[in-house]
XYZ file of C-alpha atoms in Angstrom:
589
model
C 0.004 0.024 -0.013
C 1.258 3.328 -0.925
C 1.101 6.090 1.499
C 1.057 9.727 0.834
C 4.184 11.544 1.176
C 4.813 12.929 4.560
C 6.058 16.127 3.089
C 2.537 17.439 2.920
C 1.641 16.590 6.479
C 2.443 18.912 9.263
C 5.615 17.820 10.833
C 5.808 17.277 14.595
C 8.156 19.588 16.205
C 10.817 17.804 18.179
C 10.319 18.048 21.855
C 13.651 19.228 22.460
C 13.993 21.256 19.280
C 17.291 22.512 18.108
C 20.141 22.485 20.609
C 20.112 25.507 22.575
C 23.059 27.725 23.068
C 25.273 26.456 25.750
C 24.192 22.844 25.455
C 26.401 20.012 24.257
C 25.390 18.838 20.784
C 26.801 15.356 21.384
C 24.482 14.755 24.217
C 21.150 14.203 22.480
C 19.624 11.619 24.731
C 18.129 13.827 27.206
C 16.839 16.355 24.632
C 14.801 14.064 22.111
C 10.998 14.248 22.216
C 9.170 11.236 20.632
C 5.761 12.825 20.790
C 5.835 13.840 17.161
C 6.614 10.333 15.997
C 3.827 8.948 18.038
C 1.377 11.354 16.516
C 2.534 10.446 13.013
C 2.203 6.793 13.554
C -1.241 7.285 14.961
C -2.207 9.308 11.934
C -1.057 6.548 9.598
C -3.010 4.033 11.438
C -6.077 6.210 11.324
C -5.573 6.710 7.638
C -5.228 3.077 6.870
C -8.280 2.302 8.856
C -10.235 5.023 7.219
C -12.629 4.162 4.355
C -11.430 7.236 2.411
C -7.943 5.944 1.964
C -8.545 5.092 -1.701
C -10.044 8.474 -2.334
C -7.104 10.074 -0.756
C -4.888 8.043 -3.021
C -6.916 9.076 -6.047
C -6.678 12.652 -4.898
C -2.943 12.242 -4.642
C -2.801 10.789 -8.169
C -4.943 13.577 -9.483
C -2.663 16.063 -7.795
C 0.324 14.373 -9.404
C -1.424 14.376 -12.796
C -2.300 18.008 -12.398
C 1.259 18.658 -11.424
C 2.392 16.862 -14.614
C 0.010 18.964 -16.697
C 1.191 22.115 -15.085
C 4.745 21.083 -15.839
C 3.750 20.373 -19.485
C 1.980 23.680 -19.635
C 4.973 25.404 -18.253
C 7.101 23.556 -20.852
C 4.748 24.679 -23.620
C 4.742 28.212 -22.255
C 8.496 28.155 -22.173
C 8.523 26.856 -25.788
C 6.017 29.600 -26.804
C 8.074 32.158 -24.988
C 11.149 30.851 -26.723
C 9.320 31.017 -30.134
C 8.069 34.508 -29.311
C 11.568 35.472 -28.355
C 12.857 34.073 -31.603
C 10.066 35.960 -33.508
C 10.891 39.146 -31.648
C 14.552 38.620 -32.372
C 13.684 38.042 -36.062
C 11.520 41.240 -36.093
C 14.265 43.174 -34.360
C 16.733 41.817 -36.825
C 14.423 42.752 -39.763
C 13.840 46.223 -38.271
C 17.543 46.682 -37.890
C 18.052 45.487 -41.441
C 15.271 47.870 -42.662
C 16.861 50.680 -40.743
C 20.213 49.812 -42.258
C 18.679 49.826 -45.808
C 16.842 53.105 -45.096
C 20.007 54.603 -43.737
C 21.846 53.447 -46.844
C 19.125 54.934 -49.048
C 19.190 58.188 -47.098
C 22.970 58.289 -47.469
C 22.622 57.612 -51.207
C 19.943 60.370 -51.455
C 22.124 62.854 -49.581
C 25.052 61.844 -51.712
C 23.001 62.301 -54.933
C 21.631 65.623 -53.662
C 25.092 66.808 -52.800
C 26.339 65.646 -56.183
C 23.456 67.461 -57.937
C 24.223 70.571 -55.874
C 27.817 70.366 -56.909
C 26.834 69.907 -60.551
C 24.372 72.829 -60.243
C 27.014 75.026 -58.688
C 29.472 73.950 -61.391
C 26.889 74.736 -64.111
C 26.057 78.072 -62.509
C 29.744 78.892 -62.324
C 30.074 77.819 -65.944
C 27.136 80.106 -66.936
C 28.636 82.925 -64.909
C 31.999 82.398 -66.598
C 30.269 82.227 -69.975
C 28.335 85.443 -69.206
C 31.548 87.104 -68.123
C 33.248 85.921 -71.326
C 30.296 87.225 -73.371
C 30.443 90.578 -71.579
C 34.182 90.770 -72.131
C 33.650 89.844 -75.773
C 30.988 92.506 -76.156
C 33.177 95.037 -74.458
C 36.068 94.053 -76.704
C 33.764 94.308 -79.742
C 32.538 97.678 -78.601
C 36.100 98.925 -78.054
C 37.165 97.572 -81.408
C 34.135 99.213 -83.050
C 34.902 102.501 -81.291
C 38.580 102.265 -82.209
C 37.759 101.443 -85.823
C 35.290 104.336 -85.941
C 37.847 106.707 -84.474
C 40.475 105.425 -86.919
C 37.987 105.845 -89.751
C 37.211 109.394 -88.665
C 40.875 110.276 -88.315
C 41.638 108.660 -91.672
C 38.769 110.432 -93.322
C 39.809 113.693 -91.738
C 43.411 113.173 -92.873
C 42.243 112.260 -96.370
C 40.076 115.375 -96.486
C 43.020 117.494 -95.390
C 45.249 115.850 -97.959
C 42.621 116.198 -100.678
C 42.062 119.778 -99.704
C 45.811 120.476 -99.747
C 46.154 118.616 -103.035
C 43.221 120.502 -104.559
C 44.632 123.805 -103.321
C 48.088 122.915 -104.708
C 46.572 121.810 -108.015
C 44.489 124.986 -108.210
C 47.575 127.061 -107.480
C 49.513 125.253 -110.200
C 46.608 125.651 -112.586
C 46.395 129.362 -111.851
C 50.137 129.767 -112.385
C 50.006 127.743 -115.621
C 46.963 129.757 -116.734
C 48.759 133.053 -115.997
C 51.837 131.853 -117.786
C 49.813 130.622 -120.772
C 47.821 133.834 -120.971
C 50.969 135.904 -120.668
C 52.620 133.937 -123.420
C 49.522 134.131 -125.689
C 49.182 137.836 -125.010
C 52.842 138.430 -125.663
C 52.580 136.403 -128.910
C 49.499 138.292 -130.061
C 51.116 141.637 -129.233
C 54.207 140.646 -131.145
C 52.163 139.417 -134.045
C 50.053 142.545 -134.086
C 53.182 144.686 -134.079
C 54.582 142.756 -136.973
C 51.334 142.900 -139.007
C 50.310 146.439 -138.040
C 50.968 147.907 -141.474
C 49.148 145.128 -143.268
C 46.131 145.432 -140.924
C 45.984 149.182 -141.419
C 45.961 148.883 -145.205
C 43.317 146.127 -145.041
C 41.124 148.180 -142.681
C 41.365 151.252 -144.882
C 40.466 149.275 -148.008
C 37.567 147.520 -146.247
C 36.285 150.796 -144.794
C 36.365 152.491 -148.204
C 34.533 149.567 -149.813
C 31.899 149.452 -147.034
C 31.423 153.262 -147.274
C 30.878 153.062 -150.979
C 28.436 150.125 -150.626
C 26.405 151.788 -147.851
C 26.141 155.047 -149.865
C 24.804 153.117 -152.830
C 22.326 151.223 -150.579
C 21.144 154.505 -149.048
C 20.640 156.077 -152.466
C 18.685 153.049 -153.660
C 16.532 152.855 -150.470
C 15.755 156.572 -150.429
C 14.892 156.409 -154.142
C 12.469 153.501 -153.541
C 10.871 155.129 -150.484
C 10.499 158.435 -152.344
C 8.858 156.854 -155.320
C 6.543 154.740 -153.100
C 5.624 157.743 -150.946
C 4.933 159.843 -154.018
C 2.694 157.146 -155.548
C 0.899 156.692 -152.157
C 0.205 160.387 -151.864
C -1.188 160.389 -155.357
C -3.568 157.378 -154.487
C -5.874 158.333 -151.504
C -7.441 154.860 -151.045
C -4.057 153.193 -150.868
C -2.875 155.750 -148.247
C -5.958 155.031 -146.055
C -5.397 151.234 -146.206
C -1.740 151.517 -145.265
C -2.483 153.782 -142.282
C -5.375 151.508 -141.064
C -3.297 148.322 -141.389
C -0.382 149.848 -139.404
C -2.722 151.118 -136.668
C -4.563 147.752 -136.370
C -1.278 145.838 -136.285
C 0.065 148.065 -133.470
C -3.161 147.797 -131.470
C -3.224 143.978 -131.899
C 0.358 143.526 -130.823
C 0.112 145.652 -127.689
C -3.363 144.328 -126.803
C -2.237 140.705 -127.146
C 0.771 141.418 -124.920
C -1.354 143.039 -122.205
C -4.088 140.397 -122.439
C -1.599 137.559 -122.240
C -0.121 139.049 -119.033
C -3.581 139.466 -117.471
C -4.662 135.957 -118.477
C -1.399 134.476 -117.252
C -1.752 136.151 -113.872
C -5.320 134.872 -113.608
C -4.287 131.288 -114.400
C -1.380 131.592 -112.011
C -3.679 132.783 -109.243
C -6.344 130.179 -109.879
C -4.475 127.175 -111.169
C -0.844 127.757 -110.324
C 1.148 127.212 -107.115
C 3.046 130.075 -105.467
C 6.815 129.598 -105.423
C 6.927 129.701 -101.590
C 4.665 126.624 -101.345
C 6.746 123.450 -101.129
C 3.905 120.985 -100.828
C 0.142 121.236 -101.080
C -2.921 119.055 -101.304
C -4.792 121.697 -103.283
C -5.378 121.002 -106.976
C -3.134 122.926 -109.318
C -2.620 122.806 -113.085
C 0.717 120.957 -112.777
C -0.650 118.616 -110.193
C -3.711 117.935 -112.312
C -1.497 117.003 -115.281
C 0.558 114.682 -113.037
C -2.609 113.071 -111.657
C -3.859 112.497 -115.247
C -0.562 110.933 -116.217
C -0.573 108.717 -113.113
C -4.137 107.613 -113.895
C -3.198 106.948 -117.540
C -0.232 104.737 -116.606
C -1.938 103.022 -113.688
C -0.029 104.813 -110.975
C -1.379 106.570 -107.934
C 0.018 109.303 -105.778
C 1.121 108.534 -102.312
C -1.239 109.294 -99.475
C -0.457 110.279 -95.954
C 0.743 107.175 -94.135
C 2.648 108.935 -91.407
C 1.904 107.932 -87.884
C 2.295 110.254 -84.948
C 2.609 109.318 -81.292
C 1.496 112.081 -78.921
C 0.795 112.330 -75.186
C -2.791 111.736 -74.271
C -3.464 115.381 -73.387
C -2.032 116.648 -76.683
C -3.878 113.966 -78.615
C -7.184 115.030 -77.037
C -6.447 118.671 -77.885
C -5.726 117.598 -81.445
C -9.109 115.936 -81.672
C -10.819 119.002 -80.237
C -8.997 121.342 -82.645
C -9.865 119.112 -85.654
C -13.545 119.141 -84.709
C -13.353 122.898 -84.203
C -11.900 123.404 -87.722
C -14.538 121.161 -89.296
C -17.368 122.958 -87.545
C -15.856 126.332 -88.375
C -15.865 125.571 -92.101
C -19.379 124.095 -91.991
C -20.787 127.061 -90.050
C -18.819 129.737 -91.901
C -17.099 131.037 -88.744
C -13.517 132.359 -88.784
C -10.645 129.974 -88.474
C -8.301 129.978 -85.468
C -4.564 130.525 -86.037
C -2.368 127.921 -84.265
C 1.239 127.677 -83.129
C 3.344 124.501 -82.654
C 6.509 124.831 -80.645
C 8.910 122.358 -79.112
C 12.215 120.540 -79.621
C 13.252 119.460 -83.149
C 12.050 116.028 -84.272
C 8.989 115.902 -82.010
C 6.353 115.697 -84.770
C 5.213 119.279 -85.427
C 5.093 118.833 -89.212
C 3.267 115.490 -88.844
C 0.820 117.178 -86.511
C -0.005 119.853 -89.113
C -0.436 117.227 -91.821
C -2.619 115.087 -89.606
C -4.652 118.148 -88.666
C -5.215 118.997 -92.349
C -6.025 115.428 -93.237
C -8.507 114.920 -90.431
C -10.209 118.264 -90.943
C -10.871 117.663 -94.657
C -9.336 121.012 -95.670
C -6.603 121.749 -98.194
C -3.164 122.305 -96.818
C 0.002 124.010 -98.027
C 3.496 123.803 -96.477
C 6.084 126.548 -96.728
C 9.423 127.072 -94.991
C 10.434 130.356 -93.411
C 13.943 129.824 -94.639
C 12.749 130.282 -98.252
C 11.701 133.913 -97.644
C 15.102 135.441 -96.910
C 16.834 134.581 -100.227
C 14.034 136.345 -102.181
C 15.230 139.771 -101.040
C 13.071 142.555 -102.390
C 10.752 140.067 -104.167
C 9.820 138.448 -100.854
C 6.972 140.905 -100.133
C 5.418 140.305 -103.549
C 5.674 136.493 -103.117
C 4.062 136.656 -99.622
C 1.237 138.688 -101.105
C 0.799 136.116 -103.887
C 0.747 133.337 -101.285
C -2.073 134.863 -99.258
C -4.066 135.778 -102.372
C -3.745 132.153 -103.500
C -4.840 130.994 -100.013
C -7.885 133.299 -100.089
C -9.001 131.718 -103.365
C -9.472 128.266 -101.800
C -13.096 127.096 -101.772
C -12.641 124.303 -99.268
C -10.574 126.358 -96.878
C -6.818 126.044 -96.525
C -4.383 125.303 -93.700
C -1.132 127.155 -94.333
C 1.667 125.470 -92.370
C 4.642 127.747 -91.894
C 7.642 125.674 -90.817
C 10.617 127.440 -89.235
C 8.460 130.533 -88.721
C 11.216 132.168 -86.615
C 13.349 132.553 -89.776
C 11.332 135.612 -90.872
C 8.863 136.342 -88.064
C 11.353 136.762 -85.179
C 11.790 139.866 -83.038
C 13.997 142.734 -84.151
C 11.824 145.302 -85.886
C 12.437 147.933 -83.225
C 16.211 147.483 -82.959
C 18.557 149.041 -85.467
C 20.478 146.389 -87.316
C 18.321 143.609 -85.861
C 16.405 143.010 -89.082
C 16.931 144.033 -92.658
C 14.561 146.350 -94.456
C 13.321 143.562 -96.740
C 12.586 141.242 -93.808
C 10.822 144.057 -91.981
C 8.583 144.587 -94.991
C 7.853 140.882 -95.233
C 6.880 140.804 -91.526
C 4.593 143.797 -92.045
C 2.962 142.120 -95.052
C 2.395 138.939 -93.046
C 0.840 140.876 -90.178
C -1.381 142.781 -92.636
C -2.770 139.523 -94.093
C -3.345 137.905 -90.669
C -4.585 140.959 -88.789
C -8.286 140.182 -89.291
C -10.244 136.966 -88.954
C -10.640 134.869 -92.058
C -12.894 131.986 -93.084
C -10.652 131.165 -96.034
C -7.409 130.028 -94.448
C -5.895 129.004 -91.105
C -2.217 129.674 -90.343
C -0.322 127.003 -88.380
C 3.186 128.112 -87.419
C 5.971 125.885 -86.110
C 9.063 127.015 -84.210
C 11.523 125.520 -81.788
C 11.301 128.382 -79.277
C 8.086 130.350 -78.905
C 9.427 133.496 -77.238
C 11.698 134.535 -80.118
C 8.765 135.433 -82.371
C 7.617 139.025 -82.755
C 5.004 140.095 -80.217
C 2.589 141.112 -82.989
C 2.878 137.606 -84.434
C 2.181 136.041 -81.053
C -0.880 138.298 -80.787
C -2.270 136.674 -83.962
C -2.124 133.217 -82.373
C -5.367 131.809 -80.957
C -4.067 128.530 -79.581
C -0.611 127.051 -78.929
C 0.499 123.447 -78.787
C 3.729 122.451 -77.028
C 5.369 119.306 -78.332
C 7.502 117.838 -75.533
C 10.080 115.080 -75.903
C 8.394 111.677 -75.760
C 8.034 109.962 -72.402
C 8.700 106.323 -71.646
C 5.286 105.143 -72.843
C 5.522 107.166 -76.069
C 9.101 105.992 -76.720
C 8.027 102.350 -76.386
C 5.204 102.903 -78.881
C 7.514 104.725 -81.303
C 10.181 102.000 -81.154
C 7.593 99.317 -81.894
C 6.146 101.424 -84.726
C 9.558 102.053 -86.310
C 10.467 98.354 -85.901
C 7.350 97.456 -87.858
C 8.155 100.089 -90.477
C 11.895 99.475 -91.068
C 12.577 95.925 -89.930
C 9.470 93.760 -90.150
C 8.449 94.874 -93.647
C 10.188 93.121 -96.595
C 12.801 95.136 -98.470
C 12.443 96.195 -102.119
C 14.687 93.278 -103.099
C 12.192 90.870 -101.504
C 14.470 89.945 -98.640
C 13.337 90.248 -95.042
C 15.329 91.056 -91.948
C 15.024 88.398 -89.234
C 14.920 89.492 -85.578
C 16.556 87.398 -82.872
C 14.075 86.087 -80.272
C 16.127 87.774 -77.515
C 14.999 91.147 -78.884
C 11.608 90.860 -77.236
C 9.238 93.296 -75.568
C 11.303 93.374 -72.395
C 14.460 94.311 -74.377
C 12.566 97.046 -76.282
C 11.315 98.396 -72.930
C 14.900 98.572 -71.666
C 15.877 100.425 -74.866
C 13.021 102.883 -74.291
C 14.268 103.478 -70.711
C 17.854 104.059 -71.834
C 16.881 106.532 -74.570
C 15.462 109.160 -72.272
C 15.884 112.540 -73.917
C 15.593 111.179 -77.505
C 13.147 112.787 -79.910
C 10.941 110.829 -82.288
C 13.336 111.528 -85.142
C 16.283 110.224 -83.127
C 14.395 107.024 -82.259
C 13.689 106.557 -85.973
C 17.419 107.037 -86.661
C 18.213 104.390 -84.005
C 15.985 101.790 -85.698
C 17.327 102.756 -89.136
C 20.831 102.288 -87.644
C 19.838 98.722 -86.664
C 18.655 98.190 -90.232
C 21.898 99.559 -91.707
C 24.020 97.412 -89.337
C 22.203 94.263 -90.498
C 22.461 95.156 -94.194
C 26.093 96.187 -93.910
C 27.588 93.581 -91.615
C 25.371 90.514 -91.335
C 25.454 87.788 -93.978
C 22.377 85.965 -92.722
C 20.216 89.100 -92.405
C 19.580 88.641 -88.660
C 19.418 91.437 -86.136
C 21.031 90.022 -83.006
C 21.030 91.484 -79.552
C 24.758 92.126 -79.696
C 24.460 94.203 -82.878
C 21.482 96.105 -81.418
C 23.469 96.838 -78.252
C 26.480 98.068 -80.209
C 24.368 100.502 -82.270
C 22.505 101.665 -79.165
C 25.763 102.275 -77.251
C 27.136 104.171 -80.238
C 24.048 106.360 -80.368
C 24.176 106.991 -76.627
C 27.884 107.834 -76.610
C 27.518 110.191 -79.611
C 24.210 111.762 -78.595
C 25.883 115.159 -78.197
C 26.944 115.041 -81.888
C 23.332 114.687 -83.116
C 21.924 117.599 -85.102
C 18.695 117.628 -83.125
C 20.665 117.818 -79.851
C 22.743 120.741 -81.207
C 19.598 122.596 -82.337
C 17.987 121.945 -78.987
C 20.974 123.398 -77.143
C 21.169 126.312 -79.547
C 17.512 127.152 -79.092
C 17.905 126.941 -75.311
C 21.005 129.149 -75.389
C 23.369 126.433 -74.152
C 26.966 126.568 -75.322
C 28.740 123.433 -76.388
C 31.097 123.593 -73.417
C 28.442 124.288 -70.809
C 27.644 121.386 -68.556
C 25.545 122.942 -65.808
C 22.569 123.808 -67.948
C 22.738 120.947 -70.378
C 19.758 118.579 -70.553
C 19.932 115.052 -69.209
C 21.999 112.847 -71.443
C 20.268 109.624 -72.532
C 21.293 106.489 -70.670
C 22.206 108.357 -67.472
C 20.436 107.947 -64.138
C 19.360 111.116 -62.336
């Protein structure tokens, strides 16, 4: 029979217990207590005698089985823990591996980014170096161009001096040779005349005697014929009356035809002719009518106004108002208003007058004040003819006087300030414009308004000042001139190509750098681009480099321009004065 282990039962404490301090451990006889053993034996007996002994054994077996299961469970848990540990170790290893790959990729990305940055910096440095090289090349080209231009100028100047000296030397030699030849010929003729004096005298005497005899005979014959004819006429009364009537009629016809031809010619000149002072007119004249007929016969047509004018908004609105005023004045029969245009050269005063005449529907005539002075004493008569011709216009006429200050300036009251002929011309002009007229309108143009005579200024009803174009107007003008001179095909059929770098932004920068330029100077700039392409480019392309070279040349030689000189002259600025000079284009104020 199996008995349960005694380990689970409560053990009996020995009676004596552990040896106390001070006792002899070898002497255990007197310290042993058997009570515990007795109780254990009694419990075994009771257990064997008990009917629940088998159940207790079964319980013990179940406890053992449970203990085995717990051990198995613990083993399985340990295996699961070991598998979980392995899985965690695998996950940790994978995570570490993923982190390693990510770190490698990050390092590769940083390396690629750094490499790209290095390449970008290298490319930027290359572009900077290329830009610097281009700028140096442009500067070298500009210096070479300037040096070549200076060399050309010096060479041309030297050649002119040499040609002038050579011409003067040749003229001096020619004069000396001419003097010597004339002296020799004169001396020879004198010598020959001296040698042949006697022969000439005898020949002259013989010729004179012969001519005297012949003339005496002719006189006798003529007088005899006249005497006989006069005697026969006096004898015949009818014949005498016919002769006298014929001579009288012939004289009256000759002198009448001469006087009538002069009157008729003056009438045709006044009605159909054009005064000599008029340079250009839209009014029909006899010569112009013949030309129009010839153009129509051969299929040609006269040119029409195609000029374009760029004006500030305020001036453009005043132009519209003045045009409407002129149209309404002609329709309503009210007097015309006399106008004055003043401003710097090349700002569009002539174009303004032509546009005004074209928009108003009136005839126009253009004259220059510089044409009056050379006429001298005939100037007054020509001015009178001009205003008579203007008064004969049926549609109304706009008389544009360009350079009016040439003969209408101040100086009548100062001695020596104006010649007598010019004073008479000014008086004639004032006489014709002193009263209102519904036949003609006078439009005067001058660079400086205050130099005109006060009486002339008193005739002016409205004045228009033409300033230098602003930035907006310069941009419009440059685009307009580009279209006119570069975009249109040439007469040869070729077309100038424009580099894409010359875009709107570049033209705006050109407009900013040309501050102080007039419209005429901007047109010259664009024409300079055209000439540079036609003269130096084989492929007919206007590049930015060529445009920059021409622009820099224009800016550096702006003071040499005729318009700039006239502007300074009109403002009273000397060539050496710097304090009062206007702002030079391309400079920053």
